[in-house]
Every structure is written in C-alpha cells, then in structure tokens.
CSV table of C-alpha atoms in Angstrom, one decimal:
chain,number,residue,atom,x,y,z
A,100,UNK,CA,-117.5,-23.6,69.9
A,101,UNK,CA,-116.6,-24.0,66.1
A,102,UNK,CA,-114.9,-20.6,66.0
A,103,UNK,CA,-113.2,-21.3,69.4
A,104,UNK,CA,-111.6,-24.3,68.5
A,105,UNK,CA,-109.3,-23.1,65.8
A,106,UNK,CA,-108.6,-19.8,67.8
A,107,UNK,CA,-107.5,-21.8,70.8
A,108,UNK,CA,-105.3,-24.2,68.6
A,109,UNK,CA,-103.7,-21.1,66.9
A,110,UNK,CA,-102.9,-19.7,70.3
A,111,UNK,CA,-101.5,-22.9,71.5
A,112,UNK,CA,-99.1,-23.1,68.2
A,113,UNK,CA,-97.9,-19.3,69.0
A,114,UNK,CA,-97.2,-20.1,72.7
A,115,UNK,CA,-95.4,-23.5,71.9
A,116,UNK,CA,-93.0,-21.6,69.2
A,117,UNK,CA,-92.4,-18.9,71.9
A,118,UNK,CA,-91.6,-21.4,74.8
A,119,UNK,CA,-94.1,-19.6,76.9
A,120,UNK,CA,-96.4,-21.6,79.0
A,121,UNK,CA,-100.0,-21.8,77.6
A,122,UNK,CA,-102.3,-22.6,80.9
A,123,UNK,CA,-105.7,-22.3,79.4
A,124,UNK,CA,-107.6,-25.6,80.1
A,125,UNK,CA,-109.1,-26.2,76.5
A,126,UNK,CA,-111.4,-29.4,76.4
A,127,UNK,CA,-109.4,-32.2,74.7
A,128,UNK,CA,-109.6,-35.9,74.5
A,129,UNK,CA,-106.6,-37.5,76.5
A,130,UNK,CA,-105.9,-41.0,76.0
A,131,UNK,CA,-104.2,-43.2,78.6
A,132,UNK,CA,-103.5,-46.9,78.6
A,133,UNK,CA,-101.0,-49.5,79.6
A,134,UNK,CA,-98.2,-50.7,77.3
A,135,UNK,CA,-99.6,-53.0,74.5
A,136,UNK,CA,-103.2,-52.0,75.3
A,137,UNK,CA,-104.1,-51.2,71.8
A,138,UNK,CA,-103.8,-47.3,72.4
A,139,UNK,CA,-102.1,-46.4,69.1
A,140,UNK,CA,-104.7,-48.6,67.1
A,141,UNK,CA,-107.7,-46.9,68.8
A,142,UNK,CA,-106.1,-43.3,67.9
A,143,UNK,CA,-105.5,-44.2,64.5
A,144,UNK,CA,-109.0,-45.8,64.1
A,145,UNK,CA,-110.1,-42.2,65.0
A,146,UNK,CA,-107.9,-40.4,62.7
A,147,UNK,CA,-108.7,-42.7,59.8
A,148,UNK,CA,-104.5,-43.0,59.1
A,149,UNK,CA,-101.8,-45.1,60.3
A,150,UNK,CA,-98.9,-42.4,61.6
A,151,UNK,CA,-98.2,-43.6,65.0
A,152,UNK,CA,-94.5,-45.4,65.8
A,153,UNK,CA,-95.2,-49.1,66.9
A,154,UNK,CA,-92.9,-51.3,68.4
A,155,UNK,CA,-92.4,-53.1,71.7
A,156,UNK,CA,-91.7,-51.4,75.3
A,157,UNK,CA,-92.5,-47.8,75.5
A,158,UNK,CA,-93.0,-46.2,72.0
A,159,UNK,CA,-94.8,-43.1,72.6
A,160,UNK,CA,-92.3,-41.0,75.1
A,161,UNK,CA,-93.6,-37.5,74.6
A,162,UNK,CA,-97.1,-36.4,74.7
A,163,UNK,CA,-98.3,-36.0,71.1
A,164,UNK,CA,-101.2,-33.3,70.9
A,165,UNK,CA,-103.0,-34.2,67.6
A,166,UNK,CA,-105.5,-31.6,66.2
A,167,UNK,CA,-107.8,-32.7,63.8
A,168,UNK,CA,-109.0,-30.1,61.3
A,169,UNK,CA,-111.9,-30.6,59.2
A,170,UNK,CA,-111.2,-29.0,55.7
A,171,UNK,CA,-114.5,-29.7,53.6
A,172,UNK,CA,-113.0,-28.9,50.3
A,173,UNK,CA,-109.7,-30.6,50.5
A,174,UNK,CA,-109.0,-33.0,47.9
A,175,UNK,CA,-106.2,-34.7,50.0
A,176,UNK,CA,-105.4,-35.2,53.6
A,177,UNK,CA,-102.0,-33.7,55.0
A,178,UNK,CA,-100.2,-33.3,58.2
A,179,UNK,CA,-98.1,-30.6,59.7
A,180,UNK,CA,-95.8,-30.3,62.5
A,181,UNK,CA,-95.7,-26.9,64.4
A,182,UNK,CA,-92.0,-27.6,64.9
A,183,UNK,CA,-91.4,-27.8,60.8
A,184,UNK,CA,-93.5,-24.8,59.8
A,185,UNK,CA,-94.5,-25.0,56.4
A,186,UNK,CA,-93.8,-28.5,55.8
A,187,UNK,CA,-96.8,-30.5,54.6
A,188,UNK,CA,-96.8,-34.3,54.7
A,189,UNK,CA,-99.1,-36.2,52.6
A,190,UNK,CA,-97.4,-39.6,53.2
A,191,UNK,CA,-98.5,-40.7,56.5
A,192,UNK,CA,-95.6,-43.3,57.0
A,193,UNK,CA,-93.3,-40.1,56.9
A,194,UNK,CA,-95.3,-38.6,59.8
A,195,UNK,CA,-94.2,-41.6,61.9
A,196,UNK,CA,-90.7,-41.2,60.8
A,197,UNK,CA,-90.6,-37.6,61.9
A,198,UNK,CA,-92.4,-38.4,65.5
A,199,UNK,CA,-89.6,-40.8,65.8
A,200,UNK,CA,-86.8,-38.4,64.9
A,201,UNK,CA,-88.0,-35.6,66.9
A,202,UNK,CA,-88.7,-38.0,69.8
A,203,UNK,CA,-84.9,-39.2,69.7
A,204,UNK,CA,-83.8,-35.5,69.5
A,205,UNK,CA,-85.3,-34.5,72.7
A,206,UNK,CA,-85.5,-37.9,74.6
A,207,UNK,CA,-82.4,-39.7,73.3
A,208,UNK,CA,-82.3,-43.3,72.6
A,209,UNK,CA,-82.5,-44.5,75.9
A,210,UNK,CA,-86.3,-45.1,76.1
A,211,UNK,CA,-86.6,-42.2,78.6
A,212,UNK,CA,-89.6,-39.9,78.4
A,213,UNK,CA,-90.0,-36.1,78.2
A,214,UNK,CA,-93.1,-33.7,78.8
A,215,UNK,CA,-92.0,-31.6,75.8
A,216,UNK,CA,-95.1,-31.8,73.4
A,217,UNK,CA,-95.2,-32.9,69.7
A,218,UNK,CA,-98.0,-30.9,68.1
A,219,UNK,CA,-99.3,-32.3,65.0
A,220,UNK,CA,-102.0,-31.1,62.8
A,221,UNK,CA,-104.1,-33.3,60.5
A,222,UNK,CA,-106.3,-31.8,57.8
A,223,UNK,CA,-108.8,-34.1,56.2
A,224,UNK,CA,-112.6,-33.8,55.0
A,225,UNK,CA,-113.2,-37.0,56.9
A,226,UNK,CA,-112.4,-36.0,60.4
A,227,UNK,CA,-114.5,-33.4,63.0
A,228,UNK,CA,-112.6,-30.6,64.7
A,229,UNK,CA,-111.3,-32.4,67.8
A,230,UNK,CA,-108.1,-32.3,69.8
A,231,UNK,CA,-106.5,-35.5,71.2
A,232,UNK,CA,-103.6,-36.0,73.3
A,233,UNK,CA,-101.6,-39.6,73.1
A,234,UNK,CA,-99.4,-40.0,76.3
A,235,UNK,CA,-96.9,-42.7,76.9
A,236,UNK,CA,-98.1,-46.0,77.8
A,237,UNK,CA,-98.2,-47.0,81.6
A,238,UNK,CA,-95.7,-49.4,82.6
A,239,UNK,CA,-94.5,-50.7,85.8
A,240,UNK,CA,-90.9,-52.2,85.4
A,241,UNK,CA,-88.1,-50.5,83.7
A,242,UNK,CA,-86.4,-52.6,81.0
A,243,UNK,CA,-83.0,-52.2,79.2
A,244,UNK,CA,-81.4,-48.7,79.9
A,245,UNK,CA,-84.9,-47.1,80.8
A,246,UNK,CA,-84.7,-44.8,84.1
A,247,UNK,CA,-85.5,-46.6,87.2
A,248,UNK,CA,-88.3,-44.3,88.0
A,249,UNK,CA,-90.0,-44.5,84.7
A,250,UNK,CA,-93.5,-45.6,86.2
A,251,UNK,CA,-93.3,-42.6,88.3
A,252,UNK,CA,-92.5,-40.4,85.5
A,253,UNK,CA,-95.3,-41.6,83.3
A,254,UNK,CA,-97.8,-41.5,86.0
A,255,UNK,CA,-96.9,-37.9,86.7
A,256,UNK,CA,-97.1,-36.8,83.0
A,257,UNK,CA,-100.5,-38.7,82.7
A,258,UNK,CA,-101.8,-36.8,85.6
A,259,UNK,CA,-100.6,-33.6,84.5
A,260,UNK,CA,-103.1,-34.0,81.3
A,261,UNK,CA,-106.0,-35.7,82.8
A,262,UNK,CA,-106.4,-33.5,86.2
A,263,UNK,CA,-108.0,-30.6,84.6
A,264,UNK,CA,-111.8,-30.7,84.6
A,265,UNK,CA,-112.1,-30.0,81.0
A,266,UNK,CA,-110.1,-33.3,79.9
A,267,UNK,CA,-112.3,-36.2,78.8
A,268,UNK,CA,-110.2,-39.2,79.7
A,269,UNK,CA,-110.1,-41.9,77.2
A,270,UNK,CA,-109.0,-45.0,79.0
A,271,UNK,CA,-108.1,-48.0,76.8
A,272,UNK,CA,-108.3,-51.2,78.5
A,273,UNK,CA,-107.5,-54.8,77.1
A,274,UNK,CA,-110.6,-56.7,77.6
A,275,UNK,CA,-108.5,-60.1,78.0
A,276,UNK,CA,-107.2,-58.5,81.4
A,277,UNK,CA,-108.8,-58.0,85.0
A,278,UNK,CA,-110.5,-54.6,84.4
A,279,UNK,CA,-110.3,-53.8,88.1
A,280,UNK,CA,-106.3,-53.8,87.7
A,281,UNK,CA,-106.4,-51.9,84.4
A,282,UNK,CA,-103.8,-49.3,84.4
A,283,UNK,CA,-105.7,-46.7,82.6
A,284,UNK,CA,-108.8,-46.8,84.9
A,285,UNK,CA,-106.8,-47.0,88.0
A,286,UNK,CA,-105.1,-43.5,87.2
A,287,UNK,CA,-108.4,-42.0,85.9
A,288,UNK,CA,-109.8,-42.9,89.1
A,289,UNK,CA,-107.2,-40.7,90.9
A,290,UNK,CA,-108.7,-37.4,89.2
A,291,UNK,CA,-112.2,-38.7,88.2
A,292,UNK,CA,-113.5,-41.1,91.1
A,293,UNK,CA,-117.0,-41.1,90.0
A,294,UNK,CA,-116.3,-41.8,86.3
A,295,UNK,CA,-118.1,-38.5,85.2
A,296,UNK,CA,-115.5,-37.8,82.5
A,297,UNK,CA,-114.1,-40.9,81.5
A,298,UNK,CA,-115.0,-43.0,78.6
A,299,UNK,CA,-113.7,-46.7,78.7
A,300,UNK,CA,-112.6,-48.4,75.4
A,301,UNK,CA,-112.4,-52.2,75.5
A,302,UNK,CA,-109.8,-53.7,73.0
A,303,UNK,CA,-108.8,-57.2,72.5
A,304,UNK,CA,-112.1,-58.6,72.7
A,305,UNK,CA,-111.3,-61.1,70.1
A,306,UNK,CA,-108.7,-62.8,72.5
A,307,UNK,CA,-110.5,-63.1,75.4
A,308,UNK,CA,-110.6,-66.5,77.0
A,309,UNK,CA,-113.1,-69.0,75.9
A,310,UNK,CA,-116.4,-69.0,77.6
A,311,UNK,CA,-115.9,-65.4,78.8
A,312,UNK,CA,-117.5,-62.2,77.5
A,313,UNK,CA,-117.6,-58.4,78.2
A,314,UNK,CA,-121.2,-58.0,78.7
A,315,UNK,CA,-121.2,-57.3,82.1
A,316,UNK,CA,-118.5,-54.5,81.6
A,317,UNK,CA,-120.3,-53.0,78.7
A,318,UNK,CA,-123.3,-52.8,80.8
A,319,UNK,CA,-121.4,-50.8,83.6
A,320,UNK,CA,-121.8,-53.6,86.2
A,321,UNK,CA,-118.2,-53.9,87.0
A,322,UNK,CA,-116.7,-50.4,87.1
A,323,UNK,CA,-119.6,-47.9,86.0
A,324,UNK,CA,-118.6,-44.8,83.9
A,325,UNK,CA,-120.9,-42.1,83.0
A,326,UNK,CA,-119.8,-42.0,79.4
A,327,UNK,CA,-119.8,-45.8,79.2
A,328,UNK,CA,-117.7,-48.1,77.4
A,329,UNK,CA,-116.9,-48.6,73.5
A,330,UNK,CA,-115.8,-52.2,72.5
A,331,UNK,CA,-113.3,-52.3,69.7
A,332,UNK,CA,-111.2,-55.0,67.8
A,333,UNK,CA,-107.8,-53.6,66.8
A,334,UNK,CA,-105.9,-55.1,64.0
A,335,UNK,CA,-103.6,-57.9,64.7
C-alpha cells in the first residue's frame, strides 16, 4: 500500500492534466458537513496548517483533493498545485489565496459550485500518506445570487464522492444541533445505511446548551457508526 498510494496519486495527476476521466476507486477520506459545521477547522487540524478559505455562506465551491505526502527528511513543509506545476508554496496563506483565485476562475463570483477538482499536494515530515477530499458545505437555502438549485447540486456532488465503497466518509456534525437532523449523517446514510464506513466527528462541544452532553452520541447510543465518533473542539 505504501508504494501504491504515490503511484495512484501520480496517475491522478497525469489524468487531471490531460482532462481524461480517471475512474479507479482509490481509498480516500471524503469530508462532508453542513455550512459552519467546523469542517475546515477539522481538515486543517489533520494537516497541521491553516490553508483553507474561510467566510460566510459557501466558501468551498469545488472539490479539493488534498494529498498528504510524508517527506521524512524535509526541513520545511510546502504545498504544490497540480494546475501550477513547478510552483512551491512555503507560505500557506498563499495556498489559501490560490484556492480562492482558481475557484473564482472556474466558478465565477456568484457563489455557484463546480465539480472540477482542485488538486493540492502537501509535503511534510509531520503527516502520513493520506488523501482527503473537501467538499462544499451542504446548504438548504440559496442566498444572494446563488443558483436556486444549489442544494441539489451540492448533494449530487457529495454523492458522487461518497458512493464508491472505497470511500471513508468523515461526517462532521456540530454537537449543539440535533444529531438526527445532521446534514452530514443524512447524506452518508443514503450510501452507507449501516454506518460501516462512516466516521463521525463532533464539533462545537464547547457551546452545547448548559446541562447537556454528548456522551450518548459518543457511545453510539443515538446513531451507531462502526468507526465511531471523535469529539473535537475547534478554534473560535
């Protein structure tokens, strides 16, 4: 598997540049969640760097495939975009800027979404070889000049990535909301009804109502998942 991951990643890069579909179902962690669920903070905690766009409404408007590449002898961490071959980003605030610029280039500025991937590679001696996919936050009501069918478009995009059996679904759910109505678990349930390949991440534990706790959820008493739940407290 250690040799297979970089090989598949290289194939993905080649097919991405040639615009030819790459249909191999390679294991990857697909992150889904509603808007303002803490999805970006969870991803950045895994990577160990702040690099994702932030703001209100839909911030992630294209799938971002993040390939973490362990480089044990590297003295510095850096990032590379497949659409900008040869450029190395040591300043991760510039990574955020490039994601925003390339998103606007493909999607425009009207908060619409696109299925065209951004492929980002992060080289570090602090990560394990892993592929993550960040998807637009699930929303129900279009705001501003968003397309009226924005909810359907996001759901279709999420389903495209979480349907393959090889995908591990990371469902990010705020603990201060009713878990039964969590957007991430609702969409995960459509393709993984028995919770066999879904891992729950509970965010916002620090702002739960006084007198409530998440123990029953974490014990799998509310909505059981084979991979269980991980509680996190995101930065404010």
